[in-house]
PDB file of C-alpha atoms in Angstrom:
ATOM      1  CA  UNK A 545      61.784 178.198 -32.270  1.00  0.00           C
ATOM      2  CA  UNK A 546      64.367 180.325 -34.549  1.00  0.00           C
ATOM      3  CA  UNK A 547      66.929 179.039 -36.531  1.00  0.00           C
ATOM      4  CA  UNK A 548      69.647 181.325 -38.520  1.00  0.00           C
ATOM      5  CA  UNK A 549      71.741 180.403 -41.242  1.00  0.00           C
ATOM      6  CA  UNK A 550      73.571 181.923 -44.216  1.00  0.00           C
ATOM      7  CA  UNK A 551      71.655 183.527 -46.783  1.00  0.00           C
ATOM      8  CA  UNK A 552      70.377 184.851 -49.537  1.00  0.00           C
ATOM      9  CA  UNK A 553      67.432 182.936 -49.807  1.00  0.00           C
ATOM     10  CA  UNK A 554      67.795 180.213 -52.217  1.00  0.00           C
ATOM     11  CA  UNK A 555      71.176 178.870 -51.447  1.00  0.00           C
ATOM     12  CA  UNK A 556      72.214 175.555 -49.950  1.00  0.00           C
ATOM     13  CA  UNK A 557      72.493 176.887 -46.362  1.00  0.00           C
ATOM     14  CA  UNK A 558      68.535 177.464 -46.580  1.00  0.00           C
ATOM     15  CA  UNK A 559      67.648 174.484 -48.655  1.00  0.00           C
ATOM     16  CA  UNK A 560      69.462 172.150 -46.215  1.00  0.00           C
ATOM     17  CA  UNK A 561      67.735 173.775 -43.105  1.00  0.00           C
ATOM     18  CA  UNK A 562      64.385 173.616 -44.663  1.00  0.00           C
ATOM     19  CA  UNK A 563      65.060 169.643 -45.180  1.00  0.00           C
ATOM     20  CA  UNK A 564      66.407 169.424 -41.490  1.00  0.00           C
ATOM     21  CA  UNK A 565      63.538 171.123 -40.090  1.00  0.00           C
ATOM     22  CA  UNK A 566      61.011 168.746 -42.030  1.00  0.00           C
ATOM     23  CA  UNK A 567      62.933 165.465 -41.459  1.00  0.00           C
ATOM     24  CA  UNK A 568      63.064 166.211 -37.549  1.00  0.00           C
ATOM     25  CA  UNK A 569      59.126 167.262 -37.950  1.00  0.00           C
ATOM     26  CA  UNK A 570      59.709 170.804 -36.292  1.00  0.00           C
ATOM     27  CA  UNK A 571      56.932 172.769 -37.185  1.00  0.00           C
ATOM     28  CA  UNK A 572      56.262 176.458 -36.895  1.00  0.00           C
ATOM     29  CA  UNK A 573      59.875 177.176 -36.761  1.00  0.00           C
ATOM     30  CA  UNK A 574      61.267 180.488 -38.045  1.00  0.00           C
ATOM     31  CA  UNK A 575      64.309 180.553 -40.392  1.00  0.00           C
ATOM     32  CA  UNK A 576      66.580 183.762 -40.389  1.00  0.00           C
ATOM     33  CA  UNK A 577      68.779 184.205 -43.062  1.00  0.00           C
ATOM     34  CA  UNK A 578      71.900 186.041 -42.354  1.00  0.00           C
ATOM     35  CA  UNK A 579      74.610 187.800 -44.850  1.00  0.00           C
ATOM     36  CA  UNK A 580      77.556 186.245 -43.002  1.00  0.00           C
ATOM     37  CA  UNK A 581      78.165 183.919 -40.138  1.00  0.00           C
ATOM     38  CA  UNK A 582      79.737 186.808 -38.058  1.00  0.00           C
ATOM     39  CA  UNK A 583      75.968 188.124 -37.511  1.00  0.00           C
ATOM     40  CA  UNK A 584      74.580 184.685 -37.399  1.00  0.00           C
ATOM     41  CA  UNK A 585      76.658 183.701 -34.389  1.00  0.00           C
ATOM     42  CA  UNK A 586      75.943 186.738 -32.760  1.00  0.00           C
ATOM     43  CA  UNK A 587      72.095 186.234 -32.994  1.00  0.00           C
ATOM     44  CA  UNK A 588      72.449 183.128 -31.421  1.00  0.00           C
ATOM     45  CA  UNK A 589      74.805 183.878 -28.855  1.00  0.00           C
ATOM     46  CA  UNK A 590      72.769 187.013 -27.704  1.00  0.00           C
ATOM     47  CA  UNK A 591      69.532 184.910 -27.623  1.00  0.00           C
ATOM     48  CA  UNK A 592      67.925 186.633 -30.860  1.00  0.00           C
ATOM     49  CA  UNK A 593      67.863 182.729 -32.351  1.00  0.00           C
ATOM     50  CA  UNK A 594      67.579 179.510 -30.744  1.00  0.00           C
ATOM     51  CA  UNK A 595      69.615 177.588 -33.010  1.00  0.00           C
ATOM     52  CA  UNK A 596      72.040 178.100 -35.964  1.00  0.00           C
ATOM     53  CA  UNK A 597      72.853 175.692 -39.006  1.00  0.00           C
ATOM     54  CA  UNK A 598      76.302 175.593 -40.602  1.00  0.00           C
ATOM     55  CA  UNK A 599      78.008 173.503 -43.234  1.00  0.00           C
ATOM     56  CA  UNK A 600      81.302 172.196 -41.923  1.00  0.00           C
ATOM     57  CA  UNK A 601      82.605 172.880 -45.402  1.00  0.00           C
ATOM     58  CA  UNK A 602      82.197 176.782 -44.822  1.00  0.00           C
ATOM     59  CA  UNK A 603      85.414 178.670 -44.908  1.00  0.00           C
ATOM     60  CA  UNK A 604      84.420 180.225 -41.517  1.00  0.00           C
ATOM     61  CA  UNK A 605      83.337 177.047 -39.564  1.00  0.00           C
ATOM     62  CA  UNK A 606      86.546 176.343 -37.762  1.00  0.00           C
ATOM     63  CA  UNK A 607      87.042 180.096 -36.755  1.00  0.00           C
ATOM     64  CA  UNK A 608      83.396 180.041 -35.215  1.00  0.00           C
ATOM     65  CA  UNK A 609      83.704 176.893 -33.399  1.00  0.00           C
ATOM     66  CA  UNK A 610      86.911 178.401 -31.686  1.00  0.00           C
ATOM     67  CA  UNK A 611      85.286 181.712 -31.290  1.00  0.00           C
ATOM     68  CA  UNK A 612      82.259 180.428 -29.712  1.00  0.00           C
ATOM     69  CA  UNK A 613      83.624 177.679 -27.448  1.00  0.00           C
ATOM     70  CA  UNK A 614      81.948 177.581 -24.281  1.00  0.00           C
ATOM     71  CA  UNK A 615      79.080 179.686 -25.655  1.00  0.00           C
ATOM     72  CA  UNK A 616      77.708 177.638 -28.794  1.00  0.00           C
ATOM     73  CA  UNK A 617      77.583 173.931 -28.952  1.00  0.00           C
ATOM     74  CA  UNK A 618      77.089 171.452 -31.560  1.00  0.00           C
ATOM     75  CA  UNK A 619      73.591 169.863 -30.648  1.00  0.00           C
ATOM     76  CA  UNK A 620      73.076 168.043 -33.890  1.00  0.00           C
ATOM     77  CA  UNK A 621      74.814 167.211 -36.956  1.00  0.00           C
ATOM     78  CA  UNK A 622      73.930 165.265 -40.081  1.00  0.00           C
ATOM     79  CA  UNK A 623      75.281 164.741 -43.744  1.00  0.00           C
ATOM     80  CA  UNK A 624      73.186 166.146 -46.676  1.00  0.00           C
ATOM     81  CA  UNK A 625      73.739 166.796 -50.301  1.00  0.00           C
ATOM     82  CA  UNK A 626      73.924 170.288 -51.768  1.00  0.00           C
ATOM     83  CA  UNK A 627      71.833 171.346 -54.840  1.00  0.00           C
ATOM     84  CA  UNK A 628      73.529 170.062 -57.926  1.00  0.00           C
ATOM     85  CA  UNK A 629      76.448 172.167 -58.792  1.00  0.00           C
ATOM     86  CA  UNK A 630      78.378 173.027 -62.164  1.00  0.00           C
ATOM     87  CA  UNK A 631      80.499 175.323 -63.754  1.00  0.00           C
ATOM     88  CA  UNK A 632      78.452 177.620 -65.955  1.00  0.00           C
ATOM     89  CA  UNK A 633      79.674 180.192 -68.483  1.00  0.00           C
ATOM     90  CA  UNK A 634      78.050 183.092 -69.975  1.00  0.00           C
ATOM     91  CA  UNK A 635      76.694 182.079 -73.511  1.00  0.00           C
ATOM     92  CA  UNK A 636      78.572 185.238 -75.094  1.00  0.00           C
ATOM     93  CA  UNK A 637      81.880 184.248 -73.625  1.00  0.00           C
ATOM     94  CA  UNK A 638      83.598 181.454 -75.921  1.00  0.00           C
ATOM     95  CA  UNK A 639      86.531 180.774 -73.787  1.00  0.00           C
ATOM     96  CA  UNK A 640      86.268 181.927 -70.289  1.00  0.00           C
ATOM     97  CA  UNK A 641      89.452 182.878 -68.216  1.00  0.00           C
ATOM     98  CA  UNK A 642      87.751 183.983 -65.280  1.00  0.00           C
ATOM     99  CA  UNK A 643      85.798 181.965 -62.928  1.00  0.00           C
ATOM    100  CA  UNK A 644      83.806 182.813 -59.665  1.00  0.00           C
ATOM    101  CA  UNK A 645      83.594 180.546 -56.784  1.00  0.00           C
ATOM    102  CA  UNK A 646      83.013 180.385 -53.186  1.00  0.00           C
ATOM    103  CA  UNK A 647      85.986 179.267 -51.757  1.00  0.00           C
ATOM    104  CA  UNK A 648      84.431 175.759 -50.264  1.00  0.00           C
ATOM    105  CA  UNK A 649      83.836 174.911 -54.023  1.00  0.00           C
ATOM    106  CA  UNK A 650      87.592 175.735 -55.103  1.00  0.00           C
ATOM    107  CA  UNK A 651      88.727 172.006 -55.118  1.00  0.00           C
ATOM    108  CA  UNK A 652      85.282 170.459 -56.747  1.00  0.00           C
ATOM    109  CA  UNK A 653      87.097 170.590 -60.128  1.00  0.00           C
ATOM    110  CA  UNK A 654      90.154 171.012 -62.341  1.00  0.00           C
ATOM    111  CA  UNK A 655      90.542 174.693 -62.379  1.00  0.00           C
ATOM    112  CA  UNK A 656      93.726 175.283 -64.112  1.00  0.00           C
ATOM    113  CA  UNK A 657      92.248 176.469 -67.479  1.00  0.00           C
ATOM    114  CA  UNK A 658      91.111 179.618 -65.637  1.00  0.00           C
ATOM    115  CA  UNK A 659      93.837 182.526 -65.204  1.00  0.00           C
ATOM    116  CA  UNK A 660      91.675 184.383 -62.527  1.00  0.00           C
ATOM    117  CA  UNK A 661      89.783 182.968 -59.694  1.00  0.00           C
ATOM    118  CA  UNK A 662      87.271 185.307 -58.159  1.00  0.00           C
ATOM    119  CA  UNK A 663      86.045 184.407 -54.706  1.00  0.00           C
ATOM    120  CA  UNK A 664      82.419 185.201 -53.746  1.00  0.00           C
ATOM    121  CA  UNK A 665      80.676 184.987 -50.341  1.00  0.00           C
ATOM    122  CA  UNK A 666      78.088 182.282 -51.808  1.00  0.00           C
ATOM    123  CA  UNK A 667      77.205 180.053 -54.907  1.00  0.00           C
ATOM    124  CA  UNK A 668      74.341 182.495 -55.255  1.00  0.00           C
ATOM    125  CA  UNK A 669      76.670 185.393 -55.813  1.00  0.00           C
ATOM    126  CA  UNK A 670      78.396 183.436 -58.184  1.00  0.00           C
ATOM    127  CA  UNK A 671      75.135 182.986 -60.164  1.00  0.00           C
ATOM    128  CA  UNK A 672      74.340 186.677 -60.057  1.00  0.00           C
ATOM    129  CA  UNK A 673      77.797 187.463 -60.964  1.00  0.00           C
ATOM    130  CA  UNK A 674      77.474 185.494 -64.306  1.00  0.00           C
ATOM    131  CA  UNK A 675      73.731 186.864 -64.902  1.00  0.00           C
ATOM    132  CA  UNK A 676      75.177 190.757 -64.304  1.00  0.00           C
ATOM    133  CA  UNK A 677      78.130 190.154 -66.605  1.00  0.00           C
ATOM    134  CA  UNK A 678      80.580 190.532 -63.862  1.00  0.00           C
ATOM    135  CA  UNK A 679      81.766 186.748 -64.022  1.00  0.00           C
ATOM    136  CA  UNK A 680      82.510 184.909 -66.923  1.00  0.00           C
ATOM    137  CA  UNK A 681      82.330 181.631 -65.734  1.00  0.00           C
ATOM    138  CA  UNK A 682      81.487 180.301 -62.175  1.00  0.00           C
ATOM    139  CA  UNK A 683      80.766 177.162 -59.736  1.00  0.00           C
ATOM    140  CA  UNK A 684      76.904 177.567 -58.729  1.00  0.00           C
ATOM    141  CA  UNK A 685      73.888 175.815 -58.906  1.00  0.00           C
ATOM    142  CA  UNK A 686      72.941 173.815 -62.023  1.00  0.00           C
ATOM    143  CA  UNK A 687      69.282 175.315 -61.787  1.00  0.00           C
ATOM    144  CA  UNK A 688      70.453 178.529 -62.835  1.00  0.00           C
ATOM    145  CA  UNK A 689      71.334 177.069 -66.448  1.00  0.00           C
ATOM    146  CA  UNK A 690      67.697 175.876 -66.394  1.00  0.00           C
ATOM    147  CA  UNK A 691      66.325 179.326 -65.332  1.00  0.00           C
ATOM    148  CA  UNK A 692      68.655 181.273 -67.916  1.00  0.00           C
ATOM    149  CA  UNK A 693      69.319 178.987 -70.843  1.00  0.00           C
ATOM    150  CA  UNK A 694      69.888 181.623 -73.442  1.00  0.00           C
ATOM    151  CA  UNK A 695      72.208 183.561 -71.204  1.00  0.00           C
ATOM    152  CA  UNK A 696      74.413 180.572 -69.641  1.00  0.00           C
ATOM    153  CA  UNK A 697      75.765 177.326 -70.827  1.00  0.00           C
ATOM    154  CA  UNK A 698      77.165 174.458 -68.985  1.00  0.00           C
ATOM    155  CA  UNK A 699      80.888 174.002 -68.959  1.00  0.00           C
ATOM    156  CA  UNK A 700      81.016 170.857 -66.409  1.00  0.00           C
ATOM    157  CA  UNK A 701      78.312 169.052 -64.451  1.00  0.00           C
ATOM    158  CA  UNK A 702      79.600 168.690 -60.864  1.00  0.00           C
ATOM    159  CA  UNK A 703      76.408 166.771 -59.110  1.00  0.00           C
ATOM    160  CA  UNK A 704      75.653 167.852 -55.463  1.00  0.00           C
ATOM    161  CA  UNK A 705      78.202 168.111 -52.763  1.00  0.00           C
ATOM    162  CA  UNK A 706      77.869 165.714 -49.696  1.00  0.00           C
ATOM    163  CA  UNK A 707      78.574 167.859 -46.870  1.00  0.00           C
ATOM    164  CA  UNK A 708      78.523 167.589 -43.048  1.00  0.00           C
ATOM    165  CA  UNK A 709      76.165 169.878 -41.299  1.00  0.00           C
ATOM    166  CA  UNK A 710      76.422 171.114 -37.769  1.00  0.00           C
ATOM    167  CA  UNK A 711      73.241 172.519 -35.742  1.00  0.00           C
ATOM    168  CA  UNK A 712      74.567 174.763 -32.758  1.00  0.00           C
ATOM    169  CA  UNK A 713      72.719 175.862 -29.344  1.00  0.00           C
ATOM    170  CA  UNK A 714      73.555 177.563 -26.018  1.00  0.00           C
ATOM    171  CA  UNK A 715      73.363 174.592 -24.004  1.00  0.00           C
ATOM    172  CA  UNK A 716      75.810 171.550 -24.390  1.00  0.00           C
ATOM    173  CA  UNK A 717      74.478 168.067 -24.651  1.00  0.00           C
ATOM    174  CA  UNK A 718      75.295 165.643 -21.923  1.00  0.00           C
ATOM    175  CA  UNK A 719      77.567 162.744 -22.853  1.00  0.00           C
ATOM    176  CA  UNK A 720      81.411 161.777 -23.913  1.00  0.00           C
ATOM    177  CA  UNK A 721      79.853 160.276 -27.441  1.00  0.00           C
ATOM    178  CA  UNK A 722      76.618 161.114 -29.108  1.00  0.00           C
ATOM    179  CA  UNK A 723      75.400 159.590 -32.026  1.00  0.00           C
ATOM    180  CA  UNK A 724      72.374 159.935 -34.025  1.00  0.00           C
ATOM    181  CA  UNK A 725      72.821 157.877 -37.008  1.00  0.00           C
ATOM    182  CA  UNK A 726      73.095 154.266 -37.640  1.00  0.00           C
ATOM    183  CA  UNK A 727      76.366 152.637 -37.832  1.00  0.00           C
ATOM    184  CA  UNK A 728      77.836 152.949 -41.321  1.00  0.00           C
ATOM    185  CA  UNK A 729      77.316 150.371 -43.591  1.00  0.00           C
ATOM    186  CA  UNK A 730      80.589 148.340 -44.657  1.00  0.00           C
TER     187      UNK A 730
END
């Protein structure tokens, strides 16, 4: 089996897909990372991959549900946390006025102190922008602070985002209500 999801390597889509495959005991599955969901859904629809994982918080989710109607179908869904996130700033910038973010993270914190918001395709690209000196601050995985403590500093620890994830396939499931999880606790 081949599963497609959003790249680059090391992002939340890859992390959550690896967790999903382990939890579902799907062995020997290949993971294909795509630059965007346009190419990932194209791979699913033309049979290049068997399944596709997408976070419902991704800005293109609603668009792709509509664009692929009657051709790509939700076949599984679940809730999973992301990597712990944070607002990180470059150590050499005392008061950052510019912040990079992936659009789904826009409301994870009060960003009113930042004069300029720069949209990036992924939280990985936000971290890369910080390290390259292209961004002053950004919302990305907290692990980048651990990897580069001399170059980055913590502004705000955001913790993990708890998101809903959907696995798409090319054949619909049978039934009018399909649920896999236990009834929510009161």
